[in-house]
Coordinates of C-alpha atoms in Angstrom, one line a residue:
M22 CA 1.5 -44.0 6.4
S23 CA 4.4 -45.4 8.6
D24 CA 8.0 -44.3 8.3
T25 CA 6.9 -40.9 6.9
N26 CA 10.4 -39.4 7.6
V27 CA 11.7 -41.7 4.9
L28 CA 8.9 -41.6 2.3
E29 CA 7.3 -38.2 2.8
V30 CA 6.3 -36.0 -0.1
K31 CA 8.7 -33.3 -0.9
E32 CA 8.0 -29.9 -2.4
N33 CA 6.7 -29.7 -5.9
T34 CA 9.6 -29.2 -8.4
V35 CA 7.9 -29.0 -11.8
E36 CA 4.3 -29.9 -11.5
K37 CA 5.2 -33.4 -10.3
D38 CA 5.4 -34.5 -6.8
L39 CA 8.4 -36.7 -5.9
Y40 CA 8.6 -38.8 -2.8
S41 CA 11.7 -38.7 -0.7
Y42 CA 12.9 -42.2 -1.7
Q43 CA 12.8 -41.0 -5.3
K44 CA 14.7 -37.9 -4.4
K45 CA 17.3 -40.0 -2.6
A46 CA 17.7 -42.1 -5.7
I47 CA 18.4 -39.1 -7.8
E48 CA 20.9 -37.8 -5.3
K49 CA 22.7 -41.2 -5.3
V50 CA 22.9 -41.3 -9.1
F51 CA 24.3 -37.8 -9.3
K52 CA 26.7 -38.5 -6.6
R53 CA 28.1 -41.4 -8.6
F54 CA 27.9 -39.3 -11.7
D55 CA 30.1 -36.6 -10.1
E56 CA 32.6 -39.2 -8.6
A57 CA 32.9 -41.7 -11.4
P58 CA 34.6 -41.5 -14.8
D59 CA 32.6 -40.1 -17.8
D60 CA 32.2 -43.6 -19.2
Y61 CA 30.8 -45.2 -16.0
H62 CA 28.0 -47.6 -16.3
L63 CA 25.5 -47.5 -13.4
L64 CA 22.5 -49.8 -12.8
Y65 CA 19.5 -48.7 -10.6
Q66 CA 16.9 -51.1 -9.4
L67 CA 13.4 -50.2 -8.2
P68 CA 10.2 -52.4 -8.2
T69 CA 7.6 -52.1 -10.8
G70 CA 5.2 -49.3 -9.6
G71 CA 7.9 -47.5 -7.6
G72 CA 8.2 -44.7 -10.3
K73 CA 11.4 -45.5 -12.2
T74 CA 10.2 -43.3 -15.1
V75 CA 9.4 -40.4 -12.8
I76 CA 12.9 -40.7 -11.2
F77 CA 14.8 -40.7 -14.4
S78 CA 12.6 -37.9 -15.9
E79 CA 13.5 -35.6 -13.1
L80 CA 17.1 -36.8 -13.4
V81 CA 17.1 -35.7 -17.0
R82 CA 15.6 -32.4 -16.2
Q83 CA 18.3 -31.7 -13.6
Y84 CA 21.0 -33.0 -15.8
L85 CA 20.1 -30.8 -18.7
K86 CA 19.9 -27.8 -16.4
N87 CA 23.4 -28.2 -15.1
H88 CA 25.3 -29.8 -18.0
D89 CA 26.0 -28.6 -21.5
K90 CA 25.4 -32.1 -22.9
K91 CA 22.5 -34.0 -24.4
V92 CA 20.5 -37.0 -23.1
L93 CA 19.3 -40.2 -24.9
V94 CA 16.7 -42.4 -23.4
L95 CA 16.4 -46.0 -24.8
T96 CA 13.4 -48.4 -24.5
H97 CA 12.7 -51.8 -26.1
R98 CA 9.0 -51.2 -27.0
I99 CA 7.1 -48.5 -28.8
E100 CA 4.6 -48.2 -25.9
L101 CA 7.4 -47.4 -23.4
C102 CA 8.8 -44.9 -25.9
K103 CA 5.6 -43.0 -26.0
Q104 CA 5.1 -43.2 -22.2
T105 CA 8.6 -42.0 -21.6
S106 CA 8.3 -39.1 -24.0
K107 CA 5.0 -38.1 -22.3
M108 CA 6.5 -38.2 -18.8
L109 CA 9.6 -36.2 -19.9
T110 CA 7.2 -33.6 -21.3
E111 CA 5.4 -33.4 -18.0
F112 CA 8.7 -32.6 -16.4
K113 CA 9.1 -29.7 -18.9
V114 CA 11.8 -31.6 -20.8
T115 CA 11.4 -31.0 -24.6
N116 CA 12.2 -34.2 -26.3
K117 CA 12.1 -35.8 -29.7
V118 CA 11.0 -39.4 -30.4
I119 CA 13.2 -41.2 -32.9
H120 CA 10.9 -43.6 -34.6
S121 CA 11.2 -45.2 -38.0
K122 CA 9.7 -42.3 -39.9
A123 CA 11.0 -39.5 -37.8
N124 CA 12.5 -36.5 -39.6
L125 CA 15.9 -35.7 -38.0
D126 CA 16.6 -32.5 -39.8
D127 CA 15.8 -30.6 -36.7
Q128 CA 17.8 -32.7 -34.3
Q129 CA 20.0 -29.8 -33.3
E130 CA 17.0 -28.1 -31.7
Y131 CA 16.7 -30.9 -29.1
S132 CA 18.7 -31.8 -26.1
C133 CA 16.8 -35.0 -25.2
F134 CA 16.0 -37.9 -27.5
V135 CA 13.8 -41.0 -26.9
A136 CA 14.4 -44.1 -29.1
M137 CA 13.7 -47.8 -29.4
V138 CA 16.9 -49.8 -29.5
E139 CA 16.5 -51.2 -33.0
T140 CA 15.4 -47.9 -34.5
L141 CA 18.3 -46.1 -33.0
N142 CA 20.7 -48.8 -34.2
N143 CA 19.5 -48.3 -37.7
R144 CA 19.7 -44.6 -37.6
L145 CA 23.3 -44.8 -36.2
Q146 CA 24.3 -47.2 -38.9
E147 CA 22.9 -44.8 -41.4
D148 CA 24.8 -42.0 -39.7
M149 CA 21.6 -40.0 -39.5
L150 CA 21.9 -38.9 -35.8
D151 CA 24.7 -36.9 -34.2
I152 CA 25.5 -38.4 -30.8
S153 CA 28.9 -36.7 -30.3
D154 CA 27.6 -34.5 -27.5
V155 CA 25.4 -37.1 -25.7
G156 CA 26.7 -37.1 -22.1
L157 CA 24.0 -39.3 -20.5
V158 CA 22.3 -42.5 -21.8
I159 CA 19.4 -43.9 -19.9
I160 CA 18.3 -47.4 -20.6
D161 CA 14.8 -48.5 -19.4
E162 CA 14.2 -52.2 -18.7
A163 CA 17.9 -52.6 -18.8
H164 CA 17.8 -56.4 -18.1
Y165 CA 17.1 -56.9 -21.8
N166 CA 20.3 -57.7 -23.6
S167 CA 19.3 -56.1 -26.9
F168 CA 20.6 -52.7 -25.6
T169 CA 24.2 -53.9 -25.3
K170 CA 24.8 -53.7 -29.1
L171 CA 24.6 -49.9 -28.8
F172 CA 27.2 -49.5 -26.0
K173 CA 30.0 -49.2 -28.6
Y174 CA 28.6 -45.9 -29.8
F175 CA 28.7 -44.4 -26.3
E176 CA 32.1 -45.2 -25.0
K177 CA 32.5 -41.6 -23.6
S178 CA 29.0 -41.4 -22.1
F179 CA 27.6 -42.1 -18.6
I180 CA 25.2 -44.9 -18.9
L181 CA 22.3 -45.4 -16.4
G182 CA 20.4 -48.6 -16.7
V183 CA 17.1 -48.9 -14.8
T184 CA 15.2 -52.1 -14.1
A185 CA 13.0 -53.8 -11.5
T186 CA 15.0 -57.0 -11.8
P187 CA 18.8 -56.6 -12.3
L188 CA 19.1 -60.1 -13.7
S189 CA 20.0 -60.6 -17.3
S190 CA 17.5 -62.3 -19.6
N191 CA 20.4 -64.4 -20.9
K192 CA 22.6 -66.4 -18.5
D193 CA 25.6 -66.1 -20.8
F194 CA 25.5 -62.3 -20.7
P195 CA 25.4 -61.2 -17.0
M196 CA 24.6 -57.6 -16.2
K197 CA 27.8 -57.2 -14.2
K198 CA 29.7 -57.5 -17.5
N199 CA 28.0 -54.3 -18.8
Y200 CA 27.6 -52.3 -15.6
N201 CA 30.1 -51.3 -13.0
E202 CA 27.8 -51.0 -10.0
L203 CA 24.3 -51.6 -8.8
I204 CA 22.2 -49.2 -6.7
T205 CA 19.1 -50.6 -5.1
G206 CA 16.0 -48.6 -4.3
E207 CA 13.1 -49.2 -2.0
T208 CA 12.0 -52.8 -1.5
I209 CA 8.5 -54.0 -2.4
E210 CA 7.9 -54.7 1.3
S211 CA 8.7 -51.0 2.1
L212 CA 6.5 -49.7 -0.8
V213 CA 3.6 -51.9 0.4
E214 CA 4.0 -51.0 4.0
N215 CA 3.9 -47.3 3.1
E216 CA 0.9 -47.7 0.8
F217 CA 2.7 -47.0 -2.5
L218 CA 1.9 -50.5 -3.8
A219 CA -1.0 -52.8 -3.1
R220 CA -0.5 -55.9 -0.9
A221 CA -0.7 -59.3 -2.7
E222 CA -2.8 -62.3 -1.7
T223 CA -1.5 -65.4 -3.5
Y224 CA -3.4 -68.6 -4.3
A225 CA -1.1 -71.2 -5.7
Y226 CA -2.3 -74.4 -7.4
N227 CA 0.1 -77.3 -7.7
V228 CA 0.6 -78.2 -11.4
G229 CA 2.6 -81.1 -12.9
L230 CA 5.2 -79.4 -15.2
T231 CA 7.5 -82.3 -15.9
T232 CA 6.2 -82.5 -19.6
L233 CA 7.5 -79.0 -20.3
E234 CA 10.6 -78.5 -22.3
I235 CA 13.3 -75.8 -21.9
G236 CA 14.1 -73.8 -25.1
S237 CA 17.3 -72.1 -26.2
N238 CA 16.3 -68.9 -24.2
G239 CA 16.3 -70.8 -21.0
D240 CA 12.6 -70.7 -20.6
Y241 CA 9.8 -73.2 -21.2
T242 CA 8.9 -73.6 -24.9
V243 CA 5.6 -72.3 -26.2
K244 CA 4.8 -75.6 -27.8
S245 CA 5.2 -77.7 -24.7
S246 CA 3.4 -75.1 -22.6
E247 CA 0.5 -75.1 -25.2
D248 CA 0.3 -78.9 -25.0
L249 CA -0.2 -78.7 -21.2
Y250 CA -2.3 -75.5 -20.8
T251 CA -4.8 -76.3 -23.5
N252 CA -5.8 -79.6 -22.1
T253 CA -9.3 -79.9 -20.5
D254 CA -8.0 -80.5 -16.9
M255 CA -5.9 -77.3 -16.9
L256 CA -8.7 -75.2 -18.4
K257 CA -11.1 -76.6 -15.8
K258 CA -8.5 -75.8 -13.0
L259 CA -8.1 -72.2 -14.4
L260 CA -11.9 -71.6 -14.5
Y261 CA -12.3 -73.1 -10.9
A262 CA -9.5 -70.9 -9.6
Y263 CA -11.1 -67.8 -11.1
E264 CA -14.5 -68.6 -9.8
A265 CA -13.0 -69.3 -6.3
H266 CA -10.9 -66.2 -6.0
S267 CA -11.6 -63.6 -8.6
K268 CA -15.2 -63.9 -9.8
G269 CA -16.6 -60.4 -10.5
K270 CA -13.1 -58.8 -10.3
K271 CA -11.1 -57.2 -13.1
T272 CA -8.7 -60.0 -14.1
L273 CA -5.6 -60.1 -16.3
I274 CA -4.5 -63.6 -17.4
F275 CA -1.0 -64.3 -18.7
N276 CA -0.4 -67.2 -21.0
N277 CA 2.6 -68.7 -22.9
G278 CA 1.2 -69.0 -26.4
I279 CA -1.6 -67.5 -28.5
N280 CA -3.4 -70.9 -28.8
T281 CA -3.6 -71.2 -25.1
S282 CA -5.1 -67.7 -24.8
L283 CA -7.7 -68.5 -27.4
Y284 CA -8.6 -71.7 -25.5
V285 CA -8.9 -69.6 -22.4
Y286 CA -11.1 -67.1 -24.1
D287 CA -13.5 -69.8 -25.4
T288 CA -13.6 -71.5 -21.9
F289 CA -14.6 -68.3 -20.2
K290 CA -16.9 -67.2 -22.9
R291 CA -18.9 -70.4 -22.8
A292 CA -19.1 -70.0 -19.0
G293 CA -20.8 -66.6 -19.6
Y294 CA -18.0 -64.3 -18.4
P295 CA -17.0 -61.0 -20.0
I296 CA -13.6 -61.7 -21.6
A297 CA -11.4 -60.5 -24.4
H298 CA -8.2 -61.9 -26.0
L299 CA -5.2 -59.8 -26.9
D300 CA -1.8 -60.7 -28.6
N301 CA 0.8 -59.0 -30.7
T302 CA -1.0 -59.8 -33.9
A303 CA -3.8 -57.3 -33.0
S304 CA -4.0 -54.1 -35.0
K305 CA -3.4 -50.8 -33.2
K306 CA -7.1 -50.0 -33.6
D307 CA -8.3 -53.3 -32.1
R308 CA -5.7 -53.1 -29.3
K309 CA -6.9 -49.6 -28.4
K310 CA -10.6 -50.8 -28.5
I311 CA -9.9 -53.8 -26.3
L312 CA -7.8 -51.9 -23.7
K313 CA -10.5 -49.2 -23.5
W314 CA -13.2 -52.0 -22.9
F315 CA -11.0 -53.5 -20.2
K316 CA -10.4 -50.2 -18.5
E317 CA -14.1 -49.3 -18.4
T318 CA -15.6 -52.7 -17.6
P319 CA -15.4 -53.4 -13.8
D320 CA -15.5 -57.2 -14.1
A321 CA -13.6 -57.5 -17.3
I322 CA -11.3 -60.4 -18.0
L323 CA -8.4 -60.0 -20.4
T324 CA -6.4 -63.0 -21.6
S325 CA -3.1 -62.1 -23.2
V326 CA 0.3 -63.3 -24.5
S327 CA 3.5 -61.4 -23.8
I328 CA 2.2 -58.1 -24.9
L329 CA 1.2 -56.6 -21.6
T330 CA 4.2 -57.5 -19.4
T331 CA 5.8 -54.0 -20.0
G332 CA 4.5 -50.7 -21.2
F333 CA 1.0 -51.4 -19.9
D334 CA -0.4 -49.7 -16.8
E335 CA -4.0 -50.3 -15.7
P336 CA -4.2 -49.7 -11.9
S337 CA -7.7 -51.0 -11.6
V338 CA -6.6 -54.6 -12.2
E339 CA -7.6 -56.7 -9.1
T340 CA -6.3 -60.1 -10.0
I341 CA -3.3 -61.4 -11.9
I342 CA -3.6 -65.0 -13.1
L343 CA -0.3 -66.7 -14.1
N344 CA -1.7 -69.3 -16.4
R345 CA 1.8 -70.3 -17.4
A346 CA 5.2 -71.3 -15.9
T347 CA 8.4 -69.3 -16.4
K348 CA 12.0 -69.7 -15.4
S349 CA 12.5 -65.9 -15.7
L350 CA 12.5 -64.0 -12.4
A351 CA 12.2 -60.8 -14.4
L352 CA 9.1 -62.0 -16.2
Y353 CA 7.5 -63.2 -13.0
Y354 CA 7.9 -59.8 -11.4
Q355 CA 6.8 -58.0 -14.5
M356 CA 3.5 -60.0 -14.8
V357 CA 2.7 -59.8 -11.1
G358 CA 3.6 -56.0 -11.1
R359 CA 0.7 -55.3 -13.4
G360 CA -1.6 -55.7 -10.5
S361 CA 0.4 -54.0 -7.8
R362 CA -0.7 -50.4 -8.4
I363 CA -2.7 -48.5 -5.8
Y364 CA -6.0 -47.4 -7.1
K365 CA -8.9 -45.6 -5.5
N366 CA -10.0 -48.0 -2.7
K367 CA -7.8 -50.7 -3.9
S368 CA -5.1 -51.6 -1.3
K369 CA -4.6 -55.3 -2.2
F370 CA -4.8 -57.5 -5.2
S371 CA -4.8 -61.3 -5.9
I372 CA -2.3 -63.5 -7.6
I373 CA -3.5 -66.9 -8.9
D374 CA -0.5 -69.0 -9.7
L375 CA -1.0 -72.0 -12.1
G376 CA 2.7 -72.4 -13.0
N377 CA 4.4 -73.3 -9.7
N378 CA 6.1 -69.8 -9.9
L379 CA 5.6 -69.2 -6.2
H380 CA 7.5 -72.3 -5.4
R381 CA 10.2 -71.5 -7.9
F382 CA 10.8 -67.8 -7.0
G383 CA 9.2 -67.3 -3.6
P384 CA 6.3 -64.9 -2.9
W385 CA 6.1 -61.6 -4.7
G386 CA 7.7 -59.0 -2.4
A387 CA 9.9 -61.5 -0.6
D388 CA 13.3 -60.2 0.5
I389 CA 15.7 -60.6 -2.5
D390 CA 19.3 -59.8 -2.3
W391 CA 19.7 -58.0 -5.6
Q392 CA 23.3 -57.2 -5.0
K393 CA 24.2 -60.8 -4.6
I394 CA 22.2 -61.6 -7.8
F395 CA 24.0 -58.8 -9.6
S396 CA 27.4 -60.0 -8.5
S397 CA 26.7 -63.8 -8.8
P398 CA 23.9 -64.4 -11.2
G399 CA 25.1 -67.8 -12.2
Y400 CA 24.9 -69.0 -8.6
Y401 CA 21.3 -67.7 -8.3
L402 CA 20.2 -69.2 -11.6
D403 CA 21.8 -72.6 -10.9
N404 CA 20.1 -72.8 -7.6
I405 CA 16.5 -72.1 -8.7
V406 CA 14.4 -75.1 -7.6
N407 CA 13.8 -77.5 -10.4
D408 CA 10.4 -78.8 -11.3
E409 CA 11.0 -82.3 -10.1
D410 CA 12.0 -81.1 -6.6
I411 CA 9.0 -78.7 -6.5
E412 CA 6.6 -81.5 -7.4
S413 CA 8.1 -84.0 -5.0
N414 CA 6.8 -81.8 -2.2
F415 CA 3.3 -81.4 -3.6
R416 CA 0.4 -82.5 -1.4
Y417 CA -2.7 -83.3 -3.3
E418 CA -5.8 -81.4 -2.2
M419 CA -9.2 -82.6 -3.3
P420 CA -11.4 -79.9 -4.9
D421 CA -14.0 -78.8 -2.5
D422 CA -17.0 -80.4 -4.4
I423 CA -15.2 -83.8 -4.3
R424 CA -14.1 -83.4 -0.7
A425 CA -17.7 -82.9 0.3
E426 CA -18.5 -86.4 -1.0
F427 CA -16.0 -87.7 1.5
A428 CA -17.2 -85.5 4.4
K429 CA -17.3 -88.5 6.9
S430 CA -13.6 -89.1 6.5
E431 CA -11.4 -87.1 8.8
D432 CA -8.3 -87.4 6.7
V433 CA -8.2 -88.3 3.0
Y434 CA -4.5 -87.6 2.5
F435 CA -2.0 -90.4 2.0
D436 CA 1.7 -89.6 2.0
V437 CA 3.2 -91.7 -0.7
K438 CA 6.7 -90.5 -0.3
Q439 CA 6.8 -91.2 3.5
A440 CA 5.1 -94.6 2.9
Y441 CA 7.8 -95.5 0.4
I442 CA 10.5 -94.5 2.9
D443 CA 8.9 -96.6 5.6
S444 CA 8.6 -99.6 3.3
V445 CA 12.3 -99.4 2.4
N446 CA 13.4 -99.0 6.1
N447 CA 11.4 -102.0 6.9
G448 CA 12.9 -104.1 4.2
E449 CA 9.6 -104.4 2.4
S450 CA 8.8 -104.4 -1.3
S451 CA 7.7 -101.1 -2.8
K452 CA 4.5 -102.9 -3.8
V453 CA 3.5 -102.9 -0.2
L454 CA 3.0 -99.1 -0.6
L455 CA 0.4 -99.7 -3.3
E456 CA -1.5 -102.2 -1.2
R457 CA -1.6 -99.7 1.7
S458 CA -2.8 -96.9 -0.6
I459 CA -5.5 -99.1 -2.1
E460 CA -6.7 -100.0 1.5
H461 CA -6.7 -96.3 2.4
H462 CA -8.7 -95.4 -0.8
A463 CA -11.2 -98.2 0.0
K464 CA -11.6 -97.1 3.6
I465 CA -12.6 -93.5 2.7
C466 CA -15.0 -94.9 0.0
I467 CA -16.6 -97.2 2.5
E468 CA -16.8 -94.5 5.2
N469 CA -19.0 -92.5 3.0
S470 CA -21.2 -95.2 1.5
E471 CA -24.2 -97.2 2.4
D472 CA -23.4 -100.1 0.2
V473 CA -20.8 -101.4 -2.2
Y474 CA -22.4 -99.8 -5.1
D475 CA -22.0 -96.4 -3.4
A476 CA -18.4 -97.1 -2.8
L477 CA -17.7 -98.1 -6.4
A478 CA -19.3 -94.9 -7.5
L479 CA -17.1 -92.9 -5.3
V480 CA -14.0 -94.5 -6.9
K481 CA -14.8 -92.5 -10.0
L482 CA -14.3 -89.3 -8.0
L483 CA -10.8 -90.3 -7.0
D484 CA -9.1 -90.0 -10.4
G485 CA -7.1 -86.9 -9.4
D486 CA -6.0 -88.4 -6.2
I487 CA -5.1 -91.7 -7.8
N488 CA -3.1 -90.0 -10.5
H489 CA -1.2 -87.9 -7.9
R490 CA -0.3 -91.0 -5.8
L491 CA 0.8 -93.0 -8.8
E492 CA 2.9 -90.1 -10.1
R493 CA 4.7 -89.9 -6.7
Y494 CA 5.1 -93.6 -6.7
T495 CA 6.8 -93.8 -10.1
Q496 CA 9.1 -91.0 -9.0
C497 CA 10.1 -93.0 -5.9
I498 CA 10.9 -96.1 -7.8
S499 CA 12.4 -94.2 -10.8
N500 CA 10.2 -95.9 -13.3
S501 CA 8.0 -93.8 -15.5
T502 CA 8.1 -95.5 -18.9
H503 CA 4.9 -95.0 -20.8
N504 CA 3.8 -98.7 -20.9
F505 CA 4.5 -99.2 -17.2
V506 CA 2.6 -96.1 -16.2
K507 CA -0.4 -97.0 -18.3
W508 CA -0.4 -100.5 -16.9
L509 CA 0.0 -99.2 -13.3
H510 CA -3.0 -96.9 -13.6
E511 CA -5.2 -99.6 -15.0
D512 CA -4.1 -102.2 -12.5
Y513 CA -4.5 -99.9 -9.5
R514 CA -8.1 -99.1 -10.3
M515 CA -8.9 -102.7 -11.0
R516 CA -7.4 -103.8 -7.7
L517 CA -9.2 -101.0 -5.8
K518 CA -12.6 -102.1 -7.2
T519 CA -11.8 -105.8 -6.5
Y520 CA -10.8 -105.0 -2.9
L521 CA -14.1 -103.1 -2.4
R522 CA -16.2 -106.0 -3.7
K523 CA -14.4 -108.5 -1.5
N524 CA -14.0 -106.6 1.7
F525 CA -16.8 -104.0 1.8
D526 CA -18.9 -105.7 4.5
E527 CA -15.9 -106.5 6.8
V528 CA -14.4 -103.0 6.6
F529 CA -17.9 -101.4 6.9
E530 CA -18.4 -103.3 10.2
D531 CA -14.9 -102.4 11.5
I532 CA -15.7 -98.7 10.9
H533 CA -19.3 -98.5 12.2
G534 CA -19.5 -101.4 14.6
Y535 CA -22.4 -103.0 12.8
P536 CA -22.8 -104.7 9.4
P537 CA -24.3 -102.9 6.4
E538 CA -28.0 -103.3 5.7
D539 CA -29.0 -105.9 3.2

């Protein structure tokens, strides 16, 4: 591994090996702990897979060894609660999980507690837990706002929040309001370079998202997402993307809605692929059974909703499919992070993006200025590229099977936006753009045909390209009313077929230098 002086393994402390970047993180935290007031709020950032739980478990061990105070670790999901307790135990930290049925009569015997936020809130309201001597509070996945309701109980405690993405899940409650300072850990690029995380190969498919609606939480609504991602074209695109880039690989699919996931399940099942569906309505028994199957089946596909974004670690995952769009940077990194773990001979993984997330947030592992996001989250959120701007730069690419039918054409692309700009600059009507597009479509049909009947048959294969061009055209002229768009699509296809019937022989001879055979 490169840069070994920065990331070498240090001596074993308590049956767990820590890397030097993890040790440095602990030193930085304790330095601030020693220098800052007792009620200081510190935020620590480290990418998913970098070992946040390992770091704060060792930090708890050292804290309890050197301070006559107790520690409380907070999580937002029961799975994280269990994982955290297990990790603390591995670090020889005796701890008690405060769950809904926990008996707290023996609480004085423990110096470390692990609790879910809602459960702890209830216990504190019932005055069932003594927190008077809690000196350190650690909050896992600190970007969730649900934790802030508990801060009033710990006004004299040092609070350490840890997260991969120090950007609040709610724009109205920025993290800088609750934390005094951010410390950033190793970057994804560094962890990949030093072989602590797998390298990502991303395959992004352009998807029209202008029908999606934004909900009160600032992200796309489940209903509008379901309407888009359950349609036949999107399901075909998903299956095509899987077969092109992930066939035979262990694949995890993220969806925005249970209905979508069930449609995905049916689509892959009918195609003969091994797939299971999982959402938060599954019983503990069924969930355990499905995850066991997923772990043990090399080419397994698991389609899911929300439930596996945190508290789930299956390093053998080879492909992440984002069959959804999100406005949340944190969710984007959480989903992709499920595939980033190093495992046996796995040094890379694939990301298949069907939600324009790559265009919206940039590549996973790109250089992100977390300090700037922490200090000015509003500026970052306000400058995320919107869907209209993303889609205005799309270039339609024919699927390989359709492109093969137009193999004799050197270039099948027609730049509608540039053609519109040219027509405006030349003082021409925008309708001239449509005439040039029809002529171009006719030309590529004729180039790959022996007679007019062949050409007319090829028109049927151009639906995707025609739809793309007309969508760009309506954006250029700012007219997308339902009746106009419906008429435009019908008129374009009719005029294209009429053009072929009238001009086939002439255009064929211009292309080939000889007339078509009778």
